[in-house]
Coordinates of C-alpha atoms in Angstrom, one line a residue:
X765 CA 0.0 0.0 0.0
X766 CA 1.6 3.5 -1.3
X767 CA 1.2 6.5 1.1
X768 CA -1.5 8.1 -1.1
X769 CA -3.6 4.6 -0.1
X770 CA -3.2 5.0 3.2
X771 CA -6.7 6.9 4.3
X772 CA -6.5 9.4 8.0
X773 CA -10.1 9.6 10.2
X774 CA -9.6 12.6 12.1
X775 CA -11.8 13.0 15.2
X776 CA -12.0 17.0 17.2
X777 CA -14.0 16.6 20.5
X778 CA -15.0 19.7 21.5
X779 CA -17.8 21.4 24.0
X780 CA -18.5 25.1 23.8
X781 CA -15.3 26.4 23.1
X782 CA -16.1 28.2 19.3
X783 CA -13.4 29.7 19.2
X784 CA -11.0 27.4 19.6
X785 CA -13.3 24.9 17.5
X786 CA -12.7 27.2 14.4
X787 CA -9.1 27.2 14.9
X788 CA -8.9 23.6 15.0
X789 CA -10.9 22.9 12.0
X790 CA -9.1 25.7 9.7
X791 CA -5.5 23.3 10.5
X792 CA -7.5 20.2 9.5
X793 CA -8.9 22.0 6.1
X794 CA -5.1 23.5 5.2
X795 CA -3.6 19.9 5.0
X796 CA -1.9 19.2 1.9
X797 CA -2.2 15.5 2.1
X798 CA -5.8 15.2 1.2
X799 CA -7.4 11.3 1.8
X800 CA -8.8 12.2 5.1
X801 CA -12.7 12.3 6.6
X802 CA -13.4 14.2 9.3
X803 CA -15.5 13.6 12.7
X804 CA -16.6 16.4 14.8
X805 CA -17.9 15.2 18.6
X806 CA -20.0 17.7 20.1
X807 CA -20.0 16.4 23.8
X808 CA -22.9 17.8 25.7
X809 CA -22.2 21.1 24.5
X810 CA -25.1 23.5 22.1
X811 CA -25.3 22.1 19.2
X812 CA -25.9 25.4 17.6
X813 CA -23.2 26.8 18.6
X814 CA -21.4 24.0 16.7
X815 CA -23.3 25.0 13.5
X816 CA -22.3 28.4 13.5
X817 CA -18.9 27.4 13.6
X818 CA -19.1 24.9 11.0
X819 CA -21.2 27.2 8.9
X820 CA -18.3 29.9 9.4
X821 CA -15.7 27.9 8.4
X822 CA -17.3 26.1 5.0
X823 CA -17.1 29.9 3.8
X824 CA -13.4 30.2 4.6
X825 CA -10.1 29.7 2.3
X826 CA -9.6 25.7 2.3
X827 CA -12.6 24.6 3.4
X828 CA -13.8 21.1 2.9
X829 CA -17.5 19.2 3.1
X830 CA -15.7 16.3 4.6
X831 CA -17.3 16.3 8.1
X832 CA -19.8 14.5 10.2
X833 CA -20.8 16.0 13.6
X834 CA -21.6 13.3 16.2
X835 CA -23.9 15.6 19.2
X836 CA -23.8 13.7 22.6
X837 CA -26.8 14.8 24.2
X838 CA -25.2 14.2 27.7
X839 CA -21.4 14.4 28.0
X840 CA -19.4 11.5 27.7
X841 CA -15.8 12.9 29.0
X842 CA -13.1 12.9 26.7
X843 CA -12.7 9.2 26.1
X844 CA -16.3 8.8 25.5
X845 CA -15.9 11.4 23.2
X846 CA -12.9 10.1 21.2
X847 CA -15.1 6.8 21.3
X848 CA -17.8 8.0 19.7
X849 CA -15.2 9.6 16.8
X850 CA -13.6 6.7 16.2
X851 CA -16.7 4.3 16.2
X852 CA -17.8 6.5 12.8
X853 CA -14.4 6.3 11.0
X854 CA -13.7 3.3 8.5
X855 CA -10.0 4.4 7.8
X856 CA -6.7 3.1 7.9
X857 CA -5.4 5.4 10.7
X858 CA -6.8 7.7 13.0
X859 CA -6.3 10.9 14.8
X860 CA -7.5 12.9 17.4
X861 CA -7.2 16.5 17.0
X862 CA -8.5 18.0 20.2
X863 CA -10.5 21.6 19.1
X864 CA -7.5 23.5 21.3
X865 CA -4.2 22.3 19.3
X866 CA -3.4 23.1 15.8
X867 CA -0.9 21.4 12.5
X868 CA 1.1 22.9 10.2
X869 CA 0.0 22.1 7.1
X870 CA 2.6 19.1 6.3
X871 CA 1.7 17.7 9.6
X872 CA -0.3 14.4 7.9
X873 CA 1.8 14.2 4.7
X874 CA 5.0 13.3 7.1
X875 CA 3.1 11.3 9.6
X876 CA 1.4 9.0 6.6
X877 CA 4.5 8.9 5.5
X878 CA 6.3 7.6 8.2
X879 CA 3.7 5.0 8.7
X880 CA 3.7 3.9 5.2
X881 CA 7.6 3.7 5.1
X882 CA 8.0 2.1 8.7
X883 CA 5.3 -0.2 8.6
X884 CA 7.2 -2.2 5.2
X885 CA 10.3 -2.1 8.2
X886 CA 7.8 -3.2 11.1
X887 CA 4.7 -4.9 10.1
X888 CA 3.3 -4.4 14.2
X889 CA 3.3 -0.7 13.3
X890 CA 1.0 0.7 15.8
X891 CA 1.2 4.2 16.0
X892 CA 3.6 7.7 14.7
X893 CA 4.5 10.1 16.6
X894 CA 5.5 13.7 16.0
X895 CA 7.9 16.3 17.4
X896 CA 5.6 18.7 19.8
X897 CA 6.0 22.7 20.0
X898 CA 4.1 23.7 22.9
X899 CA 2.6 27.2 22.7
X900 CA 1.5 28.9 25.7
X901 CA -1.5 31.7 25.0
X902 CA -3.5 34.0 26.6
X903 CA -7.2 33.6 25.7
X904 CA -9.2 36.7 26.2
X905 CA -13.4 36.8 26.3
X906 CA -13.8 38.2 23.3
X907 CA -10.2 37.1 21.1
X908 CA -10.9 35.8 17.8
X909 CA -9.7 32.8 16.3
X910 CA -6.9 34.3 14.0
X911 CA -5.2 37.0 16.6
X912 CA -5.1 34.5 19.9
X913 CA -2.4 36.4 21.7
X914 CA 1.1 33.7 22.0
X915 CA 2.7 34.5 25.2
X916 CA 5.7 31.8 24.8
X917 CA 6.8 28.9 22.7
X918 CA 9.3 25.2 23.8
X919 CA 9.7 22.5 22.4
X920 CA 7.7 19.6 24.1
X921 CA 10.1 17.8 26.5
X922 CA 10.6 14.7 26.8
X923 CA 10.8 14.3 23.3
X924 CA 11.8 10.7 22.3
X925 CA 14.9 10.4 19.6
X926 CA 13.8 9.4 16.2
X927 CA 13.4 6.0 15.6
X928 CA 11.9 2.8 17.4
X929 CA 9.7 4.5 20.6
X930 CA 11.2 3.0 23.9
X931 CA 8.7 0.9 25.5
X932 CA 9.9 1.3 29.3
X933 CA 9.5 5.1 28.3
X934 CA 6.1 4.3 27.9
X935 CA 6.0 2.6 30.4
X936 CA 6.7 5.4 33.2
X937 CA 5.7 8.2 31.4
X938 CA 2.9 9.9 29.2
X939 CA 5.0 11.0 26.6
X940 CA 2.8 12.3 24.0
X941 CA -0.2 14.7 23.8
X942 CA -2.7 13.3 21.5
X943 CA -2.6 16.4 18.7
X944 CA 1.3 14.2 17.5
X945 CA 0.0 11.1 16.9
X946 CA -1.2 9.3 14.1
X947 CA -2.8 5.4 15.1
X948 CA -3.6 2.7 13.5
X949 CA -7.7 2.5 13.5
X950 CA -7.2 -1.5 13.7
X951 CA -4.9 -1.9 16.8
X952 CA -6.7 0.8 18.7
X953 CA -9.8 -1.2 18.2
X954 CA -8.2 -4.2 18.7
X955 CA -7.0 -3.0 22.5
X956 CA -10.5 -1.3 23.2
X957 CA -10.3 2.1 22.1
X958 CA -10.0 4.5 25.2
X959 CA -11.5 3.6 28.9
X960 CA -14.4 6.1 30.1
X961 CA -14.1 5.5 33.4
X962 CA -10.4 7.6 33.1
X963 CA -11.2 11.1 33.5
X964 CA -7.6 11.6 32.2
X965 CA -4.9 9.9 31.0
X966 CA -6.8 8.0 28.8
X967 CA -4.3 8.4 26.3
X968 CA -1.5 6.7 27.9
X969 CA -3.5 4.2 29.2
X970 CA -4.2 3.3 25.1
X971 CA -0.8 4.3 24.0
X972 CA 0.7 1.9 26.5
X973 CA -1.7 -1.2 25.5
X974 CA -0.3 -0.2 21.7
X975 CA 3.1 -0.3 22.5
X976 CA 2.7 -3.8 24.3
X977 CA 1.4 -4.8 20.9
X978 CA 3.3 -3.2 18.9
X979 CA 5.7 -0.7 17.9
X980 CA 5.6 2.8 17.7
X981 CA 7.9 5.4 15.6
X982 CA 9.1 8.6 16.3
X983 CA 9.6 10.8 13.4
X984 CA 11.0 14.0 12.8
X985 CA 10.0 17.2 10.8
X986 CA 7.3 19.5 11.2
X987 CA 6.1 19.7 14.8
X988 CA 2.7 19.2 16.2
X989 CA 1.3 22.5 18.2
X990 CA 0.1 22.1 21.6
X991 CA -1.7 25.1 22.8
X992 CA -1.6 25.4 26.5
X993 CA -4.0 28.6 27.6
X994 CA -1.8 30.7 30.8
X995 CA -3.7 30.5 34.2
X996 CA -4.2 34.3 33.6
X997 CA -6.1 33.5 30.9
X998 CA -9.4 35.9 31.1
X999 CA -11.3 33.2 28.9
X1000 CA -14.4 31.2 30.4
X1001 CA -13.2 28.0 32.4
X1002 CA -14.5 26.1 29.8
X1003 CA -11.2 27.2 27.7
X1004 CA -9.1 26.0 30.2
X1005 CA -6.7 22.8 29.6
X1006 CA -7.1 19.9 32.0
X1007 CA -3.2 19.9 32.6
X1008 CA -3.1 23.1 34.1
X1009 CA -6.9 23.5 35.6
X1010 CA -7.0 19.9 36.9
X1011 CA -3.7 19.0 37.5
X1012 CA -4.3 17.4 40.7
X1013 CA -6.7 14.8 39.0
X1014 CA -4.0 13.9 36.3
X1015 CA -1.3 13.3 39.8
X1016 CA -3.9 10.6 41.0
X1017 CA -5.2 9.3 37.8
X1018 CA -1.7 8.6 37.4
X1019 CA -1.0 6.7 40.3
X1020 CA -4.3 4.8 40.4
X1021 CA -3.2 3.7 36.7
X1022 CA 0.3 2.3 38.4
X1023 CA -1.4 0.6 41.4
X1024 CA -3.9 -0.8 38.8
X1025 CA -1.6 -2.5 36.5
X1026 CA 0.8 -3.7 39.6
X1027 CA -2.0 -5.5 41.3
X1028 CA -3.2 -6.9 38.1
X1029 CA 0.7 -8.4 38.2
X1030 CA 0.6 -9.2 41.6
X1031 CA -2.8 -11.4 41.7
X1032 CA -1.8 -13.5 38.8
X1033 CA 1.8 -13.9 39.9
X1034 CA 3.2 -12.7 36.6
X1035 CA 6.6 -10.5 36.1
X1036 CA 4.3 -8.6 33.7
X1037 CA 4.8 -4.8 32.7
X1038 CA 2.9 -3.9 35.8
X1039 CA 5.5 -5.0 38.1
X1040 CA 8.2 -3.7 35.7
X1041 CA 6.9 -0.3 35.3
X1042 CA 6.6 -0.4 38.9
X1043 CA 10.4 -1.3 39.6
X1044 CA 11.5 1.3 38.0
X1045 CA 9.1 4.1 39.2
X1046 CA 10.5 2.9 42.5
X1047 CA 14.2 2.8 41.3
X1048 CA 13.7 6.1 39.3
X1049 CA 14.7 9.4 41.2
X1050 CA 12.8 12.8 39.7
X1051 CA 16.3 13.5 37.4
X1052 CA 17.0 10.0 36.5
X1053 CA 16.4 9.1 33.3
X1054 CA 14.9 5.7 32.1
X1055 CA 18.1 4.3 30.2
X1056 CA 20.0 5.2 33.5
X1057 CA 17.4 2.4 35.5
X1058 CA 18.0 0.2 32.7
X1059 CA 21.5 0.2 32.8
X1060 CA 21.6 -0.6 36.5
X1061 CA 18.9 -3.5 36.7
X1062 CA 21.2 -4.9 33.8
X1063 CA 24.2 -4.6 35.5
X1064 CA 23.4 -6.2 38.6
X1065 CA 21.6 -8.9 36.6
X1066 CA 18.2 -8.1 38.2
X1067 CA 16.3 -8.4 34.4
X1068 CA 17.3 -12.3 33.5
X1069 CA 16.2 -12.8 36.9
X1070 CA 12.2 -12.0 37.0
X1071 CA 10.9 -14.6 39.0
X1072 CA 13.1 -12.8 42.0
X1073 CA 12.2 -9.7 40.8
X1074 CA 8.2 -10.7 41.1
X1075 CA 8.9 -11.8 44.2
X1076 CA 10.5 -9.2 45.6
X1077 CA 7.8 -6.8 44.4
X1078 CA 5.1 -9.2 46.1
X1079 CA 7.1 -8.9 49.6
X1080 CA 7.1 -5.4 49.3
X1081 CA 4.0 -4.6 48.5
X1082 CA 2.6 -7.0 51.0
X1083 CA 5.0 -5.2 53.2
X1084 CA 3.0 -1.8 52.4
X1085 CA -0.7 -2.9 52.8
X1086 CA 0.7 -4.2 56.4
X1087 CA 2.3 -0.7 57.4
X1088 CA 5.2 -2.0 57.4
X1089 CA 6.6 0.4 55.2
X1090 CA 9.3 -0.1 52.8

């Protein structure tokens, strides 16, 4: 299959936010690789505010007929959302562009690309990732769409090299937002699309059950935008991002996703990637980095031993829920 085979589903969820909405669906329309359809998930929010929008933009340079609007009548959350995209789309890949980040306009030429070129190299190709430029702004009540003031610009850190992803990276860390990647539709359906009952981190969750798969390849080139509004922002809570507003939710999502996949390790016995993604959250100091761990567990021989290393783990967590500390 050539790259110009190779069809994209794109999915926004959005939920009164217009002006961010437009934005969004202006980057989608200015793509110069072309063989995409386009889902737009209303979730809970007016659903005449989402015609405006979508009657705004069809009059707009580069605008496309391409789109289907889903309208939730009740809010679903973001997963639910992204589920309710995806369930629609009968593509080769898939991608979620959230209604608050934005592409350059080579964004899906590299990324199908990539996947067409990598997946002839690795046939478990599960997923493409891009470089990520976050963009901090400052959204006021009545900006519009094309003068959203930038107050600062970084790249995304960490930012994997390019090549095969690191699956112990994965493991320990939610490493990309959702605006860089590209999927394939298949092996996210065949791992159960996203879990509703994860108010966040949703995406690692899936990007995690992908990389166990599969692998996953980091390219290079044109950068993904991730808009992050500043806390001074003057712009209705609605515009706000959950990484800043609700970052105490995405701490103990995060955790309860650790404890999750450790006791599911723990009950059956295994040394599975629970218990390993525990050892080295426990091993891992806030500056180490994972290749550091790595290199130590090798060293002292601890990985051709994980029958010990289960066991361990087993002591010491039975050791916890007994107060008996560490």
């Amino acid at each position: 299959m050539t790259v110009s085979d190779l069809s994209v589903g794109i999915v926004i969820r959005t939920k009164d936010r217009p002006v961010l909405l437009l934005r969004a669906l202006l980057s989608v329309f200015r793509q110069t690789y072309r063989k995409w359809e386009l889902v737009v998930v209303n979730d809970g929010g007016s659903p005449e505010s989402v015609r405006q929008v979508l009657d705004m933009a069809s009059r707009l340079p580069g605008a496309d007929q391409r789109i289907r609007v889903k309208d939730l009548p009740l809010s679903r959350g973001v997963a639910g959302a992204a589920n309710a995209g995806l369930d629609l789309l009968q593509t080769d890949l898939a991608a979620l562009h959230d209604d608050d980040d934005t592409w350059p306009e080579a964004f899906l030429a590299e990324s199908v690309a990539a996947f067409s070129v990598q997946r002839v190299l690795y046939p478990a190709l599960t997923l493409v990732a891009a470089p990520v430029i976050r963009i901090e702004e400052r959204l006021g009540i009545s900006t519009h769409h094309r003068d959203i003031p930038e107050v600062s610009r970084m790249p995304f850190e960490p930012c994997p090299p390019v090549g095969l992803i690191s699956l112990p990276d994965v493991l320990v860390h939610n490493l990309f937002p959702p605006i860089a990647l590209l999927w394939d539709l298949a092996s996210l359906r065949q791992v159960g699309l996203f879990r509703e009952d994860l108010p966040v981190l949703e995406d690692w969750d899936v990007n995690r059950k992908l990389l166990l798969l599969g692998e996953g390849y980091q390219r290079g080139g044109v950068a993904a935008r991730y808009h992050v509004r500043v806390p001074d922002s003057r712009a209705d809570a609605a515009y706000a991002n959950t990484i800043t507003a609700q970052r105490e939710l995405h701490l103990q999502t995060r955790q309860r996703l650790l404890n999750e996949w450790l006791r599911a390790d723990l009950a059956a016995g295994r040394m599975g990637a629970g218990a390993y993604t525990a050892w080295l959250v426990q091993r891992q100091g806030p500056d180490d980095t994972t290749r550091a761990i790595l290199r130590e567990l090798r060293q002292g021989g601890l990985l051709r031993d994980g029958k010990a290393l289960a066991r361990g783990l087993r002591d010491w967590w039975r050791r916890r829920r007994s107060g008996g500390g560490a």
